[in-house]
mmCIF file of C-alpha atoms in Angstrom:
data_model
loop_
_atom_site.group_PDB
_atom_site.id
_atom_site.type_symbol
_atom_site.label_atom_id
_atom_site.label_comp_id
_atom_site.label_asym_id
_atom_site.label_seq_id
_atom_site.Cartn_x
_atom_site.Cartn_y
_atom_site.Cartn_z
ATOM 1 C CA MET A 1 -12.398 3.175 10.946
ATOM 2 C CA CYS A 2 -10.713 -0.205 10.531
ATOM 3 C CA MET A 3 -7.428 1.557 9.869
ATOM 4 C CA VAL A 4 -7.720 3.532 13.098
ATOM 5 C CA ILE A 5 -8.432 0.402 15.148
ATOM 6 C CA PHE A 6 -6.221 -2.258 13.585
ATOM 7 C CA ALA A 7 -3.158 -0.341 12.329
ATOM 8 C CA PRO A 8 -1.693 0.421 15.790
ATOM 9 C CA LEU A 9 -2.650 -3.041 17.050
ATOM 10 C CA PHE A 10 -1.081 -4.902 14.126
ATOM 11 C CA ALA A 11 2.051 -2.746 14.352
ATOM 12 C CA ILE A 12 2.416 -3.586 18.054
ATOM 13 C CA PHE A 13 2.138 -7.311 17.347
ATOM 14 C CA ALA A 14 4.675 -7.030 14.534
ATOM 15 C CA PHE A 15 7.483 -5.345 16.452
ATOM 16 C CA ALA A 16 6.721 -7.087 19.763
ATOM 17 C CA THR A 17 6.893 -10.616 18.345
ATOM 18 C CA CYS A 18 10.128 -9.843 16.515
ATOM 19 C CA GLY A 19 11.914 -7.279 18.684
ATOM 20 C CA GLY A 20 11.117 -9.081 21.937
ATOM 21 C CA TYR A 21 12.293 -12.499 20.844
ATOM 22 C CA SER A 22 14.883 -14.528 22.718
ATOM 23 C CA GLY A 23 15.479 -18.229 22.274
ATOM 24 C CA GLY A 24 18.083 -20.910 22.411
ATOM 25 C CA LEU A 25 19.071 -24.446 21.630
ATOM 26 C CA ARG A 26 20.772 -27.236 23.535
ATOM 27 C CA LEU A 27 23.298 -29.752 22.251
ATOM 28 C CA SER A 28 24.901 -32.884 23.626
ATOM 29 C CA VAL A 29 28.436 -34.121 22.963
ATOM 30 C CA ASP A 30 29.150 -37.587 24.301
ATOM 31 C CA CYS A 31 32.846 -38.252 24.001
ATOM 32 C CA ALA A 32 34.432 -41.702 23.920
ATOM 33 C CA ASN A 33 36.036 -40.709 27.197
ATOM 34 C CA LYS A 34 32.940 -40.002 29.286
ATOM 35 C CA SER A 35 34.762 -37.616 31.576
ATOM 36 C CA GLU A 36 35.271 -35.233 28.677
ATOM 37 C CA SER A 37 31.629 -35.228 27.601
ATOM 38 C CA ASP A 38 29.249 -32.298 27.853
ATOM 39 C CA LEU A 39 25.604 -33.286 27.575
ATOM 40 C CA ASN A 40 24.143 -29.800 28.079
ATOM 41 C CA ILE A 41 25.615 -27.177 25.782
ATOM 42 C CA ASP A 42 23.214 -24.225 25.875
ATOM 43 C CA ILE A 43 23.344 -21.590 23.128
ATOM 44 C CA ALA A 44 21.134 -18.526 23.581
ATOM 45 C CA PHE A 45 20.426 -15.875 20.963
ATOM 46 C CA ALA A 46 17.991 -12.996 20.609
ATOM 47 C CA TYR A 47 17.000 -9.982 18.550
ATOM 48 C CA PRO A 48 18.622 -8.419 16.505
ATOM 49 C CA PHE A 49 20.123 -11.805 15.514
ATOM 50 C CA ARG A 50 23.795 -10.939 15.195
ATOM 51 C CA LEU A 51 24.552 -14.619 15.418
ATOM 52 C CA HIS A 52 28.251 -14.239 14.688
ATOM 53 C CA GLN A 53 28.502 -12.554 18.097
ATOM 54 C CA VAL A 54 26.867 -15.506 19.889
ATOM 55 C CA ASN A 55 29.713 -17.518 21.427
ATOM 56 C CA PHE A 56 29.668 -20.874 23.192
ATOM 57 C CA ASP A 57 32.161 -23.456 24.448
ATOM 58 C CA ALA A 58 32.232 -27.050 23.235
ATOM 59 C CA PRO A 59 34.389 -30.013 24.255
ATOM 60 C CA THR A 60 36.984 -31.298 21.859
ATOM 61 C CA CYS A 61 37.036 -34.793 23.402
ATOM 62 C CA GLU A 62 40.815 -34.429 23.591
ATOM 63 C CA GLY A 63 41.459 -34.015 27.274
ATOM 64 C CA LYS A 64 39.938 -31.136 29.185
ATOM 65 C CA HIS A 65 40.549 -28.709 26.370
ATOM 66 C CA ARG A 66 37.457 -26.882 25.110
ATOM 67 C CA GLU A 67 37.065 -24.833 21.974
ATOM 68 C CA LYS A 68 35.303 -21.512 21.649
ATOM 69 C CA LEU A 69 32.868 -21.317 18.757
ATOM 70 C CA SER A 70 30.248 -18.905 17.483
ATOM 71 C CA LEU A 71 27.167 -19.173 15.326
ATOM 72 C CA ILE A 72 27.289 -18.080 11.701
ATOM 73 C CA GLY A 73 25.558 -15.087 10.147
ATOM 74 C CA ASP A 74 24.394 -11.550 10.840
ATOM 75 C CA PHE A 75 20.697 -11.002 10.150
ATOM 76 C CA SER A 76 20.273 -7.786 12.099
ATOM 77 C CA SER A 77 19.680 -5.577 9.054
ATOM 78 C CA SER A 78 16.416 -7.213 7.967
ATOM 79 C CA ALA A 79 15.197 -7.661 11.551
ATOM 80 C CA GLU A 80 15.950 -4.070 12.587
ATOM 81 C CA PHE A 81 14.459 -2.696 9.378
ATOM 82 C CA PHE A 82 11.258 -4.632 10.018
ATOM 83 C CA VAL A 83 11.000 -3.464 13.620
ATOM 84 C CA THR A 84 11.763 0.146 12.651
ATOM 85 C CA ILE A 85 8.927 0.147 10.119
ATOM 86 C CA ALA A 86 6.580 -1.300 12.733
ATOM 87 C CA VAL A 87 7.510 1.349 15.314
ATOM 88 C CA PHE A 88 7.108 4.280 12.928
ATOM 89 C CA ALA A 89 3.861 2.857 11.543
ATOM 90 C CA PHE A 90 2.555 2.571 15.093
ATOM 91 C CA LEU A 91 3.489 6.188 15.903
ATOM 92 C CA TYR A 92 2.020 7.537 12.681
ATOM 93 C CA SER A 93 -1.224 5.602 13.052
ATOM 94 C CA LEU A 94 -1.609 6.998 16.586
ATOM 95 C CA ALA A 95 -0.986 10.543 15.356
ATOM 96 C CA ALA A 96 -3.416 10.027 12.469
ATOM 97 C CA THR A 97 -6.060 8.764 14.893
ATOM 98 C CA VAL A 98 -5.745 11.934 16.986
ATOM 99 C CA VAL A 99 -6.017 14.111 13.875
ATOM 100 C CA TYR A 100 -9.052 12.214 12.571
ATOM 101 C CA ILE A 101 -10.895 12.623 15.867
ATOM 102 C CA PHE A 102 -9.909 16.073 17.162
ATOM 103 C CA PHE A 103 -8.642 18.022 14.138
ATOM 104 C CA GLN A 104 -10.972 17.000 11.347
ATOM 105 C CA ASN A 105 -11.415 20.574 10.075
ATOM 106 C CA LYS A 106 -7.676 21.189 9.947
ATOM 107 C CA TYR A 107 -7.241 17.838 8.249
ATOM 108 C CA ARG A 108 -9.565 18.805 5.385
ATOM 109 C CA GLU A 109 -8.363 22.395 5.069
ATOM 110 C CA ASN A 110 -6.964 23.134 1.588
ATOM 111 C CA ASN A 111 -6.944 19.371 0.925
ATOM 112 C CA ARG A 112 -3.400 19.288 2.359
ATOM 113 C CA GLY A 113 -4.136 16.771 5.100
ATOM 114 C CA PRO A 114 -5.657 14.077 2.854
ATOM 115 C CA LEU A 115 -2.862 14.567 0.318
ATOM 116 C CA ILE A 116 -0.129 14.062 2.934
ATOM 117 C CA ASP A 117 -2.035 11.118 4.399
ATOM 118 C CA PHE A 118 -2.324 9.538 0.956
ATOM 119 C CA ILE A 119 1.409 9.846 0.249
ATOM 120 C CA VAL A 120 2.390 8.493 3.668
ATOM 121 C CA THR A 121 -0.028 5.569 3.314
ATOM 122 C CA VAL A 122 1.454 4.614 -0.052
ATOM 123 C CA VAL A 123 4.992 4.835 1.362
ATOM 124 C CA PHE A 124 4.164 2.699 4.394
ATOM 125 C CA SER A 125 2.429 0.117 2.210
ATOM 126 C CA PHE A 126 5.574 -0.198 0.121
ATOM 127 C CA LEU A 127 7.804 -0.340 3.211
ATOM 128 C CA TRP A 128 5.663 -3.022 4.831
ATOM 129 C CA LEU A 129 5.907 -5.151 1.693
ATOM 130 C CA VAL A 130 9.681 -4.741 1.418
ATOM 131 C CA GLY A 131 10.313 -5.100 5.153
ATOM 132 C CA SER A 132 8.113 -8.170 5.555
ATOM 133 C CA SER A 133 9.672 -9.872 2.533
ATOM 134 C CA ALA A 134 13.195 -9.104 3.750
ATOM 135 C CA TRP A 135 12.426 -10.326 7.246
ATOM 136 C CA ALA A 136 10.804 -13.508 5.930
ATOM 137 C CA LYS A 137 14.038 -14.264 4.073
ATOM 138 C CA GLY A 138 16.091 -13.294 7.129
ATOM 139 C CA LEU A 139 14.037 -15.545 9.380
ATOM 140 C CA SER A 140 14.579 -18.456 7.008
ATOM 141 C CA ASP A 141 18.340 -17.878 7.260
ATOM 142 C CA VAL A 142 18.129 -17.598 11.058
ATOM 143 C CA LYS A 143 16.387 -20.961 11.225
ATOM 144 C CA ILE A 144 19.141 -22.554 9.161
ATOM 145 C CA ALA A 145 21.931 -20.936 11.182
ATOM 146 C CA THR A 146 20.394 -22.051 14.489
ATOM 147 C CA ASP A 147 19.452 -25.533 13.381
ATOM 148 C CA PRO A 148 21.083 -27.885 15.948
ATOM 149 C CA ASP A 149 22.252 -30.251 13.225
ATOM 150 C CA GLU A 150 24.023 -27.363 11.475
ATOM 151 C CA VAL A 151 25.602 -26.143 14.709
ATOM 152 C CA LEU A 152 26.913 -29.596 15.513
ATOM 153 C CA LEU A 153 28.890 -29.519 12.278
ATOM 154 C CA LEU A 154 30.911 -26.621 13.688
ATOM 155 C CA MET A 155 32.344 -28.785 16.488
ATOM 156 C CA SER A 156 35.539 -30.665 15.866
ATOM 157 C CA ALA A 157 34.509 -33.407 18.299
ATOM 158 C CA CYS A 158 31.483 -34.217 16.158
ATOM 159 C CA LYS A 159 33.712 -34.964 13.183
ATOM 160 C CA GLN A 160 35.020 -38.055 14.929
ATOM 161 C CA GLN A 161 32.841 -41.114 14.648
ATOM 162 C CA SER A 162 33.820 -42.313 18.121
ATOM 163 C CA ASN A 163 31.950 -39.379 19.649
ATOM 164 C CA LYS A 164 28.178 -38.979 19.669
ATOM 165 C CA CYS A 165 26.708 -35.538 19.060
ATOM 166 C CA LEU A 166 22.965 -35.099 19.389
ATOM 167 C CA PRO A 167 20.531 -32.167 19.439
ATOM 168 C CA VAL A 168 18.691 -31.945 22.740
ATOM 169 C CA HIS A 169 16.473 -28.922 22.278
ATOM 170 C CA SER A 170 15.666 -26.883 19.176
ATOM 171 C CA PRO A 171 14.787 -23.177 19.305
ATOM 172 C CA VAL A 172 11.083 -22.315 19.334
ATOM 173 C CA MET A 173 10.365 -19.698 16.675
ATOM 174 C CA SER A 174 6.588 -19.542 16.645
ATOM 175 C CA SER A 175 6.633 -15.872 17.669
ATOM 176 C CA LEU A 176 8.997 -15.036 14.818
ATOM 177 C CA ASN A 177 6.680 -16.796 12.395
ATOM 178 C CA THR A 178 3.861 -14.705 13.840
ATOM 179 C CA SER A 179 5.843 -11.527 13.248
ATOM 180 C CA VAL A 180 6.127 -12.340 9.541
ATOM 181 C CA VAL A 181 2.396 -12.996 9.352
ATOM 182 C CA PHE A 182 1.619 -9.675 11.013
ATOM 183 C CA GLY A 183 4.065 -7.972 8.682
ATOM 184 C CA PHE A 184 2.117 -9.045 5.626
ATOM 185 C CA LEU A 185 -1.180 -8.323 7.396
ATOM 186 C CA ASN A 186 0.055 -4.774 7.953
ATOM 187 C CA PHE A 187 0.881 -4.522 4.265
ATOM 188 C CA ILE A 188 -2.637 -5.655 3.309
ATOM 189 C CA LEU A 189 -4.171 -3.231 5.807
ATOM 190 C CA TRP A 190 -2.180 -0.214 4.650
ATOM 191 C CA ALA A 191 -2.523 -1.059 0.961
ATOM 192 C CA GLY A 192 -6.279 -1.468 1.350
ATOM 193 C CA ASN A 193 -6.479 1.907 3.055
ATOM 194 C CA ILE A 194 -4.959 3.634 0.010
ATOM 195 C CA TRP A 195 -8.343 3.648 -1.721
ATOM 196 C CA PHE A 196 -10.155 5.241 1.209
ATOM 197 C CA VAL A 197 -7.506 7.928 1.660
ATOM 198 C CA PHE A 198 -7.534 8.558 -2.090
ATOM 199 C CA LYS A 199 -11.243 9.370 -1.932
ATOM 200 C CA GLU A 200 -10.546 11.917 0.816
ATOM 201 C CA THR A 201 -8.124 13.832 -1.423
ATOM 202 C CA GLY A 202 -10.937 14.991 -3.717
ATOM 203 C CA TRP A 203 -9.302 13.562 -6.834
ATOM 204 C CA HIS A 204 -11.861 10.794 -6.969
ATOM 205 C CA SER A 205 -14.853 13.142 -6.722
ATOM 206 C CA SER A 206 -13.396 15.637 -9.193
ATOM 207 C CA GLY A 207 -12.886 12.836 -11.689
ATOM 208 C CA GLN A 208 -16.544 11.885 -11.353
ATOM 209 C CA ARG A 209 -17.800 15.462 -11.717
ATOM 210 C CA HIS A 210 -15.835 16.193 -14.888
ATOM 211 C CA PRO A 211 -17.915 14.210 -17.424
ATOM 212 C CA PRO A 212 -21.268 15.755 -16.336
ATOM 213 C CA ASP A 213 -19.775 19.261 -16.678
ATOM 214 C CA THR A 214 -18.614 18.443 -20.172
ATOM 215 C CA MET A 215 -22.028 17.110 -21.144
ATOM 216 C CA GLU A 216 -23.663 20.181 -19.644
ATOM 217 C CA LYS A 217 -21.461 22.450 -21.743
ATOM 218 C CA GLN A 218 -22.209 20.446 -24.880
ATOM 219 C CA SER A 219 -25.930 20.577 -24.132
ATOM 220 C CA SER A 220 -25.772 24.318 -23.556
ATOM 221 C CA SER A 221 -23.956 24.954 -26.827
ATOM 222 C CA TYR A 222 -26.411 22.721 -28.652
ATOM 223 C CA ASN A 223 -29.379 24.598 -27.234
ATOM 224 C CA GLN A 224 -27.839 27.875 -28.306
ATOM 225 C CA GLY A 225 -27.407 26.525 -31.781
ATOM 226 C CA GLY A 226 -30.991 25.305 -31.851
ATOM 227 C CA TYR A 227 -32.256 28.647 -30.597
ATOM 228 C CA ASN A 228 -30.412 30.465 -33.376
ATOM 229 C CA GLN A 229 -31.892 28.152 -35.960
ATOM 230 C CA ASP A 230 -35.353 28.756 -34.561
ATOM 231 C CA SER A 231 -34.865 32.482 -34.541
ATOM 232 C CA TYR A 232 -33.443 32.273 -38.023
ATOM 233 C CA GLY A 233 -36.351 30.218 -39.285
ATOM 234 C CA PRO A 234 -39.097 32.672 -38.373
ATOM 235 C CA ALA A 235 -37.002 35.499 -39.687
ATOM 236 C CA GLY A 236 -36.640 33.687 -42.974
ATOM 237 C CA GLY A 237 -40.306 32.821 -42.984
ATOM 238 C CA TYR A 238 -41.145 36.406 -42.239
ATOM 239 C CA ASN A 239 -38.991 37.595 -45.147
ATOM 240 C CA GLN A 240 -40.623 35.186 -47.522
ATOM 241 C CA PRO A 241 -44.101 36.732 -47.104
ATOM 242 C CA GLY A 242 -42.467 40.067 -47.571
ATOM 243 C CA SER A 243 -40.882 38.924 -50.831
ATOM 244 C CA TYR A 244 -44.117 37.209 -51.768
ATOM 245 C CA GLY A 245 -45.998 40.406 -51.591
ATOM 246 C CA GLN A 246 -44.079 42.022 -54.505
ATOM 247 C CA VAL A 247 -46.120 45.038 -55.370
ATOM 248 C CA GLY A 248 -44.502 45.488 -58.729
ATOM 249 C CA GLU A 249 -45.371 42.094 -60.101
ATOM 250 C CA TYR A 250 -48.816 42.105 -58.564
ATOM 251 C CA GLY A 251 -49.415 45.553 -59.932
ATOM 252 C CA GLN A 252 -48.449 44.356 -63.401
ATOM 253 C CA SER A 253 -51.105 41.737 -63.201
ATOM 254 C CA GLN A 254 -53.588 44.419 -62.249
ATOM 255 C CA SER A 255 -52.516 46.614 -65.113
ATOM 256 C CA TYR A 256 -52.892 43.660 -67.416
ATOM 257 C CA GLY A 257 -56.421 43.301 -66.201
ATOM 258 C CA GLN A 258 -57.079 46.934 -67.006
ATOM 259 C CA SER A 259 -55.690 46.719 -70.549
ATOM 260 C CA GLY A 260 -58.374 44.179 -71.468
ATOM 261 C CA PRO A 261 -61.342 46.463 -71.131
ATOM 262 C CA THR A 262 -59.464 49.303 -72.823
ATOM 263 C CA SER A 263 -58.746 47.327 -76.006
ATOM 264 C CA PHE A 264 -62.273 46.025 -75.997
ATOM 265 C CA THR A 265 -63.622 49.584 -76.019
ATOM 266 C CA ASN A 266 -61.389 50.555 -78.925
ATOM 267 C CA GLN A 267 -62.689 47.692 -80.968
ATOM 268 C CA ILE A 268 -66.201 48.847 -80.387
#
């Protein structure tokens, strides 16, 4: 139930906070010749963070000439991978919710539905872990590449001590930090759901039923063995009285008893 409620919601937060991001920074270059200064250099960037395509103009403090610069780095691969996982996880969780509610019988038929659900859940758990880790590293690189102090080092005017270069406004990346948090929360949610989906496959219940069946078979074979011993015992006991009543030997004792009176008569 938690998976049905939170999986689509967490996926939305993940790709919305990352894919919908746009930010910027502002720099100030105060040249020795004040007429050449530019105190408001705005640099805007956004998802998917192909920073090498973000261009801006900066004064050179050498007349009216300005230089065209660009930020450093391309972090689109990790960002797009993260957002793609979030979108597909959102779509799958919605489809799974519909199946759970309206097609429960089809879902359990031939155990195919739980098996597919189990495999997909394991795959998404792995993807969330990889995607969130990659995006966390990518975000760290984005923060370095958009650090105003680092960007100022790209300007030739800032390499001259007579000019003053200062950061005016740093980019706000709280939403990007939130996207990383929701990425790992999605991983925990999907990984925790593996156990519940595993129980739906029937493997868990079959593993629990196996030992009692084995004990039942052992008990049955033991009872059969005990029954044969019991049946064998009376049969043996029955044969013993039969062998005990040996007519020949008992008859000999009777004939011995008869020979006594006969010899006694002869002596008389």
